Amino acid sequence: MTTLFTNARLINPAEGTDASSWLMVADGKIAGFGTETPPAAEETIDCGGRCLAPGIVDIGVKVCEPGERHKESYKSAGLAAAAGGVTTMVTRPDTFPAIDTPEVLEFVERRANEAAPVNVLPMAALTKGREGREMTEIGFLMDAGAVAFTDCDHVVRDTKVLSRALTYARSCGALVMAHPQEPVLSKGAAATASKFAALRGLPSVSPMAERMGLDRDIAMVEMTGVRYHADQITTARALPALERAKNNGLDVTAGTSIHHLTLNELDVADYRTFFKIKPPLRAEDDRLALIAAVKTGVIDVISSMHTPQDEESKRLPFEEAASGAVALETLLPAAMRLYHNGDLTLPELFRALALNPARRLGLESGQIAEGAPADLVLFDPDAPFVLDRFKLRSKSKNTPFDGARMQGKVQATYVAGEAVYRRD
């Protein structure tokens, strides 16, 4: 089956281009693209001048199977991802039980392949039970399909345990994803330390806790030579250390969440718990510094950090409420805020949303290139709408963008050339 996309505004993050073009798909792969007369195809799709870009590769998605299926299942997360232009979900191991054995990982892969219409790549825990005491069987977990190793927001406090795990991961060529925070300082924090947090009476953490955690991690990377990815850099204080590590030739990359790029600490003014995330929202100066870091490439990846929480865990006083927000469907329209504000171009956005995460994981997707998988998203960056959280496909509805005016609607999502979502 060959499919020709015509009249498309083709977003090519590798080339940094945004131009009118056609694109041919054959046997699930990109067969060609250009501006000259297109070849004949069995099916032709007129994009109507809308944007056609690589499907989003979202690192750090929480799917609550096993253990909390009432919050999110692979079916509901997969449907939400497809509706949001996410063609590959890289899932976290912070489930109950944690994904720390080949048997649990194989269960997750089987469930994902049965239920989700998009690609699902699981990460596994770095230490057993994510308790920071004993490393997991990294080699066996890689053989079972783990693409990276992380204890998520459970920072490994014992540096000897961490050094052994990183050394073993280095010997296996494994990628380790860490949460850069000083765990004692950040424990129990609901906001970033500032006059605003003090006036609201919220327990807070200094931005230096992130810098301290990152400094320790970088030292461990220098000692062990492991492949390292920081899941979320959220403060300006951490950026110089990150840039130095890269300039020194360490195998280090970093991501940030779409919420830290589009919201700031003032958004929690009325104690709305849907704005409580981890790390907490930062100052406006931090947000602007993060955008600049994405533009220059110091921060490599933008992700949703999709974290479903049910109503019972969010309808509590701000300090007691669970952290996290769903974002698979809101990732792209929230990113369009950065485009419409003139902060980032579409190729720069998709470099961080698709190309860089795919490259970090060694995937062929995330790019517009001949022979690459035809994982694509067709979207209108200008289409306005008001977000209604009850229309989200995720089981949990904890989004900070409820009722917000947004722009950017996904028209269709394709995985290996097959449509997995089409807007009605």
Coordinates of C-alpha atoms in Angstrom, one line a residue:
M1 CA 0.0 0.0 0.0
T2 CA 1.4 3.4 -1.0
T3 CA 0.0 6.7 0.4
L4 CA 0.8 10.1 -0.8
F5 CA 0.4 13.2 1.4
T6 CA 0.0 16.3 -0.7
N7 CA -0.3 20.0 0.0
A8 CA 1.5 19.5 3.4
R9 CA 3.4 22.0 5.4
L10 CA 6.3 19.5 6.1
I11 CA 8.1 20.0 9.5
N12 CA 11.6 18.5 9.2
P13 CA 13.4 18.9 12.5
A14 CA 16.7 17.4 11.3
E15 CA 17.0 19.9 8.5
G16 CA 15.3 22.7 10.4
T17 CA 12.8 23.3 7.6
D18 CA 9.2 24.2 7.5
A19 CA 8.0 24.2 3.9
S20 CA 5.2 23.1 1.5
S21 CA 5.9 19.6 0.3
W22 CA 4.5 16.2 -0.5
L23 CA 5.4 12.9 1.3
M24 CA 5.2 9.3 0.1
V25 CA 4.6 6.4 2.4
A26 CA 5.2 2.8 1.3
D27 CA 5.2 -0.4 3.4
G28 CA 5.0 1.6 6.6
K29 CA 8.1 3.7 5.9
I30 CA 8.7 7.1 4.4
A31 CA 9.6 6.5 0.7
G32 CA 10.3 10.0 -0.3
F33 CA 9.3 13.7 -0.1
G34 CA 9.9 16.8 -2.1
T35 CA 8.5 19.8 -3.9
E36 CA 8.6 18.5 -7.5
T37 CA 5.8 16.6 -9.2
P38 CA 4.9 13.8 -6.8
P39 CA 4.7 10.1 -8.0
A40 CA 1.5 8.2 -8.2
A41 CA 0.1 6.4 -5.2
E42 CA -2.7 4.0 -4.3
E43 CA -4.1 6.5 -1.8
T44 CA -3.8 10.3 -1.8
I45 CA -4.4 12.4 1.3
D46 CA -4.7 16.2 0.8
C47 CA -3.3 17.8 4.0
G48 CA -5.0 21.2 3.1
G49 CA -1.9 23.2 4.0
R50 CA -1.8 21.7 7.5
C51 CA 1.5 20.7 9.3
L52 CA 2.8 17.2 8.8
A53 CA 5.5 16.3 11.3
P54 CA 7.2 13.3 12.8
G55 CA 5.1 11.7 15.6
I56 CA 6.0 12.7 19.1
V57 CA 8.3 10.4 21.1
D58 CA 7.3 11.0 24.7
I59 CA 9.8 10.0 27.3
G60 CA 8.5 9.5 30.8
V61 CA 4.8 8.5 30.5
K62 CA 3.2 6.9 33.5
V63 CA 0.7 4.2 32.7
C64 CA -0.8 2.8 35.9
E65 CA -0.6 -0.9 35.0
P66 CA 0.0 -2.9 37.1
G67 CA -1.5 -1.7 40.3
E68 CA -3.6 1.4 39.7
R69 CA -5.5 0.6 36.5
H70 CA -8.4 2.8 37.6
K71 CA -6.1 5.8 37.0
E72 CA -4.8 4.8 33.6
S73 CA -4.6 1.7 31.5
Y74 CA -2.6 1.0 28.4
K75 CA -5.8 1.2 26.3
S76 CA -6.8 4.7 27.6
A77 CA -3.2 6.0 27.5
G78 CA -2.8 4.7 24.0
L79 CA -6.0 6.4 22.8
A80 CA -4.9 9.6 24.5
A81 CA -1.5 9.4 22.9
A82 CA -2.9 8.9 19.5
A83 CA -5.3 11.8 19.9
G84 CA -2.3 14.0 21.0
G85 CA 0.0 13.1 18.1
V86 CA 2.2 10.9 20.3
T87 CA 3.3 7.8 18.3
T88 CA 5.8 6.4 20.8
M89 CA 5.3 6.3 24.6
V90 CA 8.3 5.6 26.7
T91 CA 6.7 4.4 29.9
R92 CA 8.0 4.7 33.5
P93 CA 8.4 1.9 36.0
D94 CA 6.8 3.6 39.0
T95 CA 3.9 1.1 39.1
F96 CA 2.7 -1.2 41.9
P97 CA 4.7 -3.4 41.9
A98 CA 7.6 -1.6 40.2
I99 CA 8.8 -2.9 36.9
D100 CA 12.0 -4.4 38.2
T101 CA 12.0 -7.9 37.0
P102 CA 11.9 -9.5 33.5
E103 CA 8.6 -11.1 34.3
V104 CA 6.8 -7.9 35.2
L105 CA 8.4 -6.2 32.1
E106 CA 7.1 -9.0 29.8
F107 CA 3.6 -8.6 31.3
V108 CA 3.7 -4.9 30.6
E109 CA 4.9 -5.4 27.1
R110 CA 2.2 -7.9 26.4
R111 CA -0.5 -5.7 27.8
A112 CA 0.8 -2.7 25.9
N113 CA 0.9 -4.5 22.6
E114 CA -2.6 -5.8 23.1
A115 CA -4.2 -2.6 24.1
A116 CA -2.3 0.5 22.8
P117 CA -2.6 1.7 19.2
V118 CA 0.8 3.4 19.4
N119 CA 4.3 2.2 20.0
V120 CA 5.1 1.5 23.7
L121 CA 8.7 1.2 24.9
P122 CA 9.0 0.4 28.6
M123 CA 11.7 1.6 31.0
A124 CA 12.7 -0.6 34.0
A125 CA 13.6 0.3 37.6
L126 CA 17.3 0.9 38.3
T127 CA 17.0 -0.6 41.8
K128 CA 14.7 -3.3 43.2
G129 CA 11.4 -1.8 44.3
R130 CA 12.8 1.6 43.4
E131 CA 14.1 1.6 47.0
G132 CA 17.8 2.5 46.3
R133 CA 19.2 -0.5 48.1
E134 CA 20.0 -3.1 45.4
M135 CA 20.4 -2.8 41.7
T136 CA 18.1 -4.7 39.3
E137 CA 19.2 -7.3 36.8
I138 CA 20.0 -4.7 34.2
G139 CA 21.3 -7.1 31.5
F140 CA 18.3 -9.5 31.8
L141 CA 15.9 -6.5 31.7
M142 CA 17.5 -5.2 28.6
D143 CA 17.1 -8.6 27.0
A144 CA 13.4 -8.4 27.9
G145 CA 13.0 -5.1 26.2
A146 CA 13.8 -2.3 28.7
V147 CA 15.0 0.8 26.8
A148 CA 16.3 2.7 29.8
F149 CA 16.5 2.4 33.6
T150 CA 15.1 4.9 36.2
D151 CA 13.8 5.0 39.7
C152 CA 11.8 8.0 38.7
D153 CA 11.3 10.5 41.5
H154 CA 12.9 8.1 44.1
V155 CA 16.4 9.5 44.2
V156 CA 19.0 6.8 45.0
R157 CA 20.6 8.3 48.2
D158 CA 23.3 5.7 48.7
T159 CA 26.1 6.7 46.3
K160 CA 27.9 3.4 46.6
V161 CA 24.7 1.6 45.4
L162 CA 24.3 4.2 42.6
S163 CA 27.9 3.9 41.5
R164 CA 27.6 0.1 41.2
A165 CA 24.4 0.4 39.3
L166 CA 25.8 3.0 36.9
T167 CA 29.0 1.0 36.4
Y168 CA 27.0 -2.1 35.5
A169 CA 24.7 -0.1 33.3
R170 CA 27.8 1.3 31.5
S171 CA 29.1 -2.2 30.9
C172 CA 25.8 -3.1 29.3
G173 CA 25.5 0.1 27.3
A174 CA 22.3 1.0 29.1
L175 CA 20.8 4.4 29.3
V176 CA 20.0 5.6 32.9
M177 CA 17.4 8.3 33.4
A178 CA 17.6 10.2 36.8
H179 CA 15.6 12.8 38.7
P180 CA 18.1 15.5 39.7
Q181 CA 17.0 16.6 43.2
E182 CA 18.7 16.6 46.6
P183 CA 16.2 14.3 48.3
V184 CA 16.3 15.6 51.8
L185 CA 15.8 19.3 50.8
S186 CA 13.1 18.5 48.4
K187 CA 11.1 16.1 50.6
G188 CA 7.6 17.2 51.2
A189 CA 7.9 20.3 49.0
A190 CA 4.8 21.6 47.3
A191 CA 6.2 24.8 45.8
T192 CA 9.4 26.6 44.9
A193 CA 11.0 28.6 47.7
S194 CA 10.1 32.3 47.2
K195 CA 8.2 35.2 48.8
F196 CA 5.1 33.9 46.9
A197 CA 5.3 30.4 48.5
A198 CA 5.9 32.0 52.0
L199 CA 2.8 34.2 51.6
R200 CA 0.7 31.2 50.6
G201 CA 2.1 29.1 53.6
L202 CA 3.3 26.3 51.3
P203 CA 6.2 24.0 52.2
S204 CA 8.8 24.8 49.6
V205 CA 12.2 23.8 48.2
S206 CA 15.1 25.9 47.0
P207 CA 16.0 25.7 43.3
M208 CA 19.4 24.8 44.5
A209 CA 18.2 21.3 45.4
E210 CA 18.0 20.6 41.7
R211 CA 21.4 22.0 41.1
M212 CA 22.9 19.9 43.9
G213 CA 21.3 16.8 42.7
L214 CA 22.5 17.4 39.1
D215 CA 26.0 18.1 40.3
R216 CA 26.1 14.8 42.1
D217 CA 24.8 12.9 39.1
I218 CA 27.3 14.6 36.8
A219 CA 30.1 13.6 39.1
M220 CA 28.8 10.0 39.0
V221 CA 28.6 10.1 35.2
E222 CA 32.2 11.3 35.1
M223 CA 33.3 8.5 37.4
T224 CA 31.4 5.7 35.6
G225 CA 31.1 6.8 32.0
V226 CA 27.4 5.8 31.9
R227 CA 24.9 7.1 29.4
Y228 CA 22.8 9.6 31.4
H229 CA 19.6 11.5 30.8
A230 CA 18.1 14.0 33.4
D231 CA 14.3 13.6 33.2
Q232 CA 13.5 17.2 34.1
I233 CA 15.7 20.3 34.4
T234 CA 13.4 23.0 35.7
T235 CA 15.6 25.8 37.1
A236 CA 18.0 28.3 35.6
R237 CA 20.5 27.4 38.4
A238 CA 21.0 23.9 36.9
L239 CA 21.7 25.0 33.3
P240 CA 25.4 26.0 33.7
A241 CA 26.3 22.7 35.2
L242 CA 24.4 20.8 32.5
E243 CA 26.2 22.9 29.7
R244 CA 29.6 22.3 31.3
A245 CA 29.0 18.5 31.4
K246 CA 28.1 18.5 27.7
N247 CA 31.1 20.7 26.8
N248 CA 33.4 18.3 28.8
G249 CA 32.3 15.5 26.5
L250 CA 30.2 13.5 29.0
D251 CA 27.4 11.4 27.5
V252 CA 24.7 13.6 29.1
T253 CA 21.3 14.7 27.8
A254 CA 18.4 16.4 29.6
G255 CA 14.7 16.9 29.3
T256 CA 12.1 19.2 30.7
S257 CA 8.3 19.0 30.9
I258 CA 5.8 21.0 28.9
H259 CA 4.3 22.3 32.1
H260 CA 7.6 23.9 33.2
L261 CA 7.8 25.6 29.8
T262 CA 4.3 27.0 29.8
L263 CA 3.4 27.6 33.4
N264 CA 5.0 29.3 36.4
E265 CA 4.7 29.3 40.2
L266 CA 2.0 32.1 40.2
D267 CA -0.4 29.7 38.6
V268 CA -1.0 28.0 42.0
A269 CA -2.2 31.2 43.5
D270 CA -5.7 29.9 44.3
Y271 CA -4.3 26.5 45.5
R272 CA -5.5 24.6 42.5
T273 CA -4.1 21.2 43.0
F274 CA -4.1 20.4 39.2
F275 CA -1.1 22.7 39.1
K276 CA 0.8 20.7 41.7
I277 CA 3.5 18.8 39.9
K278 CA 6.9 17.4 40.7
P279 CA 9.3 19.3 40.6
P280 CA 7.0 22.2 41.6
L281 CA 6.3 25.0 39.1
R282 CA 9.2 27.5 39.1
A283 CA 9.6 31.3 38.8
E284 CA 9.0 33.1 35.4
D285 CA 12.7 33.7 35.0
D286 CA 13.3 30.0 35.2
R287 CA 10.6 29.3 32.6
L288 CA 12.2 31.8 30.2
A289 CA 15.7 30.3 30.8
L290 CA 14.4 26.8 30.0
I291 CA 12.9 28.0 26.7
A292 CA 16.2 29.6 25.8
A293 CA 18.0 26.3 26.7
V294 CA 15.6 24.3 24.5
K295 CA 16.3 26.7 21.6
T296 CA 20.1 26.4 22.0
G297 CA 20.0 22.7 22.5
V298 CA 21.3 22.7 26.1
I299 CA 18.0 21.0 27.0
D300 CA 17.4 18.2 24.4
V301 CA 13.9 16.9 25.1
I302 CA 10.4 18.2 25.8
S303 CA 8.1 15.6 27.3
S304 CA 4.6 15.4 28.9
M305 CA 5.7 13.7 32.1
H306 CA 2.1 12.3 32.0
T307 CA 1.1 11.4 35.6
P308 CA -2.5 10.4 36.1
Q309 CA -4.1 11.0 39.5
D310 CA -7.7 10.3 40.4
E311 CA -10.1 12.9 41.9
E312 CA -9.7 11.5 45.5
S313 CA -5.9 12.2 45.5
K314 CA -6.3 15.7 44.0
R315 CA -9.3 17.0 45.9
L316 CA -7.3 17.6 49.0
P317 CA -5.5 20.6 50.6
F318 CA -2.6 21.7 48.3
E319 CA 0.1 20.4 50.6
E320 CA -1.5 16.9 50.9
A321 CA -2.6 16.5 47.3
A322 CA -0.8 14.1 45.0
S323 CA 1.6 15.6 42.4
G324 CA 1.3 15.2 38.7
A325 CA -0.8 16.1 35.6
V326 CA -2.1 14.2 32.6
A327 CA -0.6 15.6 29.4
L328 CA -0.6 13.2 26.5
E329 CA -3.4 15.0 24.7
T330 CA -2.3 18.5 25.8
L331 CA 1.4 18.2 25.0
L332 CA 1.1 19.4 21.4
P333 CA -1.4 22.3 21.9
A334 CA 0.6 23.5 25.0
A335 CA 3.7 23.4 22.9
M336 CA 2.0 25.6 20.3
R337 CA 1.9 28.3 22.9
L338 CA 5.7 28.5 22.6
Y339 CA 5.3 28.7 18.8
H340 CA 2.6 31.3 18.7
N341 CA 4.6 33.4 21.3
G342 CA 7.6 33.4 18.9
D343 CA 9.7 31.5 21.4
L344 CA 10.4 28.4 19.3
T345 CA 9.9 27.5 15.7
L346 CA 8.1 24.3 14.7
P347 CA 11.3 22.6 13.6
E348 CA 12.9 23.5 16.9
L349 CA 9.9 22.2 18.8
F350 CA 9.8 18.9 17.0
R351 CA 13.6 18.5 17.4
A352 CA 12.9 18.4 21.1
L353 CA 9.5 16.5 20.9
A354 CA 10.5 13.8 18.4
L355 CA 14.0 13.8 16.9
N356 CA 16.2 14.1 20.0
P357 CA 14.3 11.6 22.1
A358 CA 14.3 9.1 19.3
R359 CA 18.0 9.6 18.8
R360 CA 18.7 9.2 22.5
L361 CA 16.9 5.9 22.5
G362 CA 18.5 4.7 19.2
L363 CA 15.2 4.7 17.3
E364 CA 14.8 5.4 13.6
S365 CA 11.6 7.3 14.2
G366 CA 11.2 11.0 15.0
Q367 CA 12.5 12.2 11.7
I368 CA 11.5 13.0 8.1
A369 CA 13.9 10.8 6.1
E370 CA 13.7 8.1 3.5
G371 CA 13.5 4.7 5.1
A372 CA 12.3 6.1 8.5
P373 CA 9.1 4.7 10.0
A374 CA 6.1 6.5 8.8
D375 CA 5.1 7.6 12.3
L376 CA 3.5 11.0 11.6
V377 CA 1.2 13.6 13.0
L378 CA -1.0 15.9 10.9
F379 CA -2.1 19.0 12.8
D380 CA -3.4 22.5 12.5
P381 CA -1.3 24.8 14.6
D382 CA -3.8 27.7 14.5
A383 CA -7.1 25.9 15.3
P384 CA -8.5 27.4 18.5
F385 CA -10.4 25.5 21.2
V386 CA -11.3 25.6 24.9
L387 CA -10.0 22.6 26.7
D388 CA -12.6 20.5 28.5
R389 CA -10.9 18.0 30.7
F390 CA -13.9 15.6 30.7
K391 CA -13.3 15.1 26.9
L392 CA -9.8 13.8 27.5
R393 CA -9.3 10.2 26.7
S394 CA -7.2 9.5 29.7
K395 CA -9.1 7.9 32.6
S396 CA -7.8 10.6 35.0
K397 CA -8.7 14.2 34.2
N398 CA -6.1 16.1 36.3
T399 CA -4.9 18.7 33.8
P400 CA -3.9 22.3 34.7
F401 CA -5.2 23.4 31.3
D402 CA -8.9 22.7 32.1
G403 CA -10.9 25.6 30.7
A404 CA -7.9 27.2 29.0
R405 CA -8.0 28.7 25.5
M406 CA -5.5 26.8 23.4
Q407 CA -4.4 26.5 19.7
G408 CA -3.3 23.4 17.8
K409 CA -5.5 20.5 17.0
V410 CA -4.3 17.1 15.8
Q411 CA -6.1 16.1 12.7
A412 CA -4.7 12.6 12.3
T413 CA -1.9 10.4 13.7
Y414 CA -0.2 7.6 11.8
V415 CA 1.9 4.7 13.1
A416 CA 3.9 2.8 10.4
G417 CA 1.7 4.6 7.8
E418 CA -1.6 3.4 9.4
A419 CA -4.0 5.9 10.8
V420 CA -4.5 5.3 14.6
Y421 CA -6.5 8.5 15.1
R422 CA -8.6 10.8 12.9
R423 CA -10.5 13.8 14.1
D424 CA -14.2 13.5 13.6

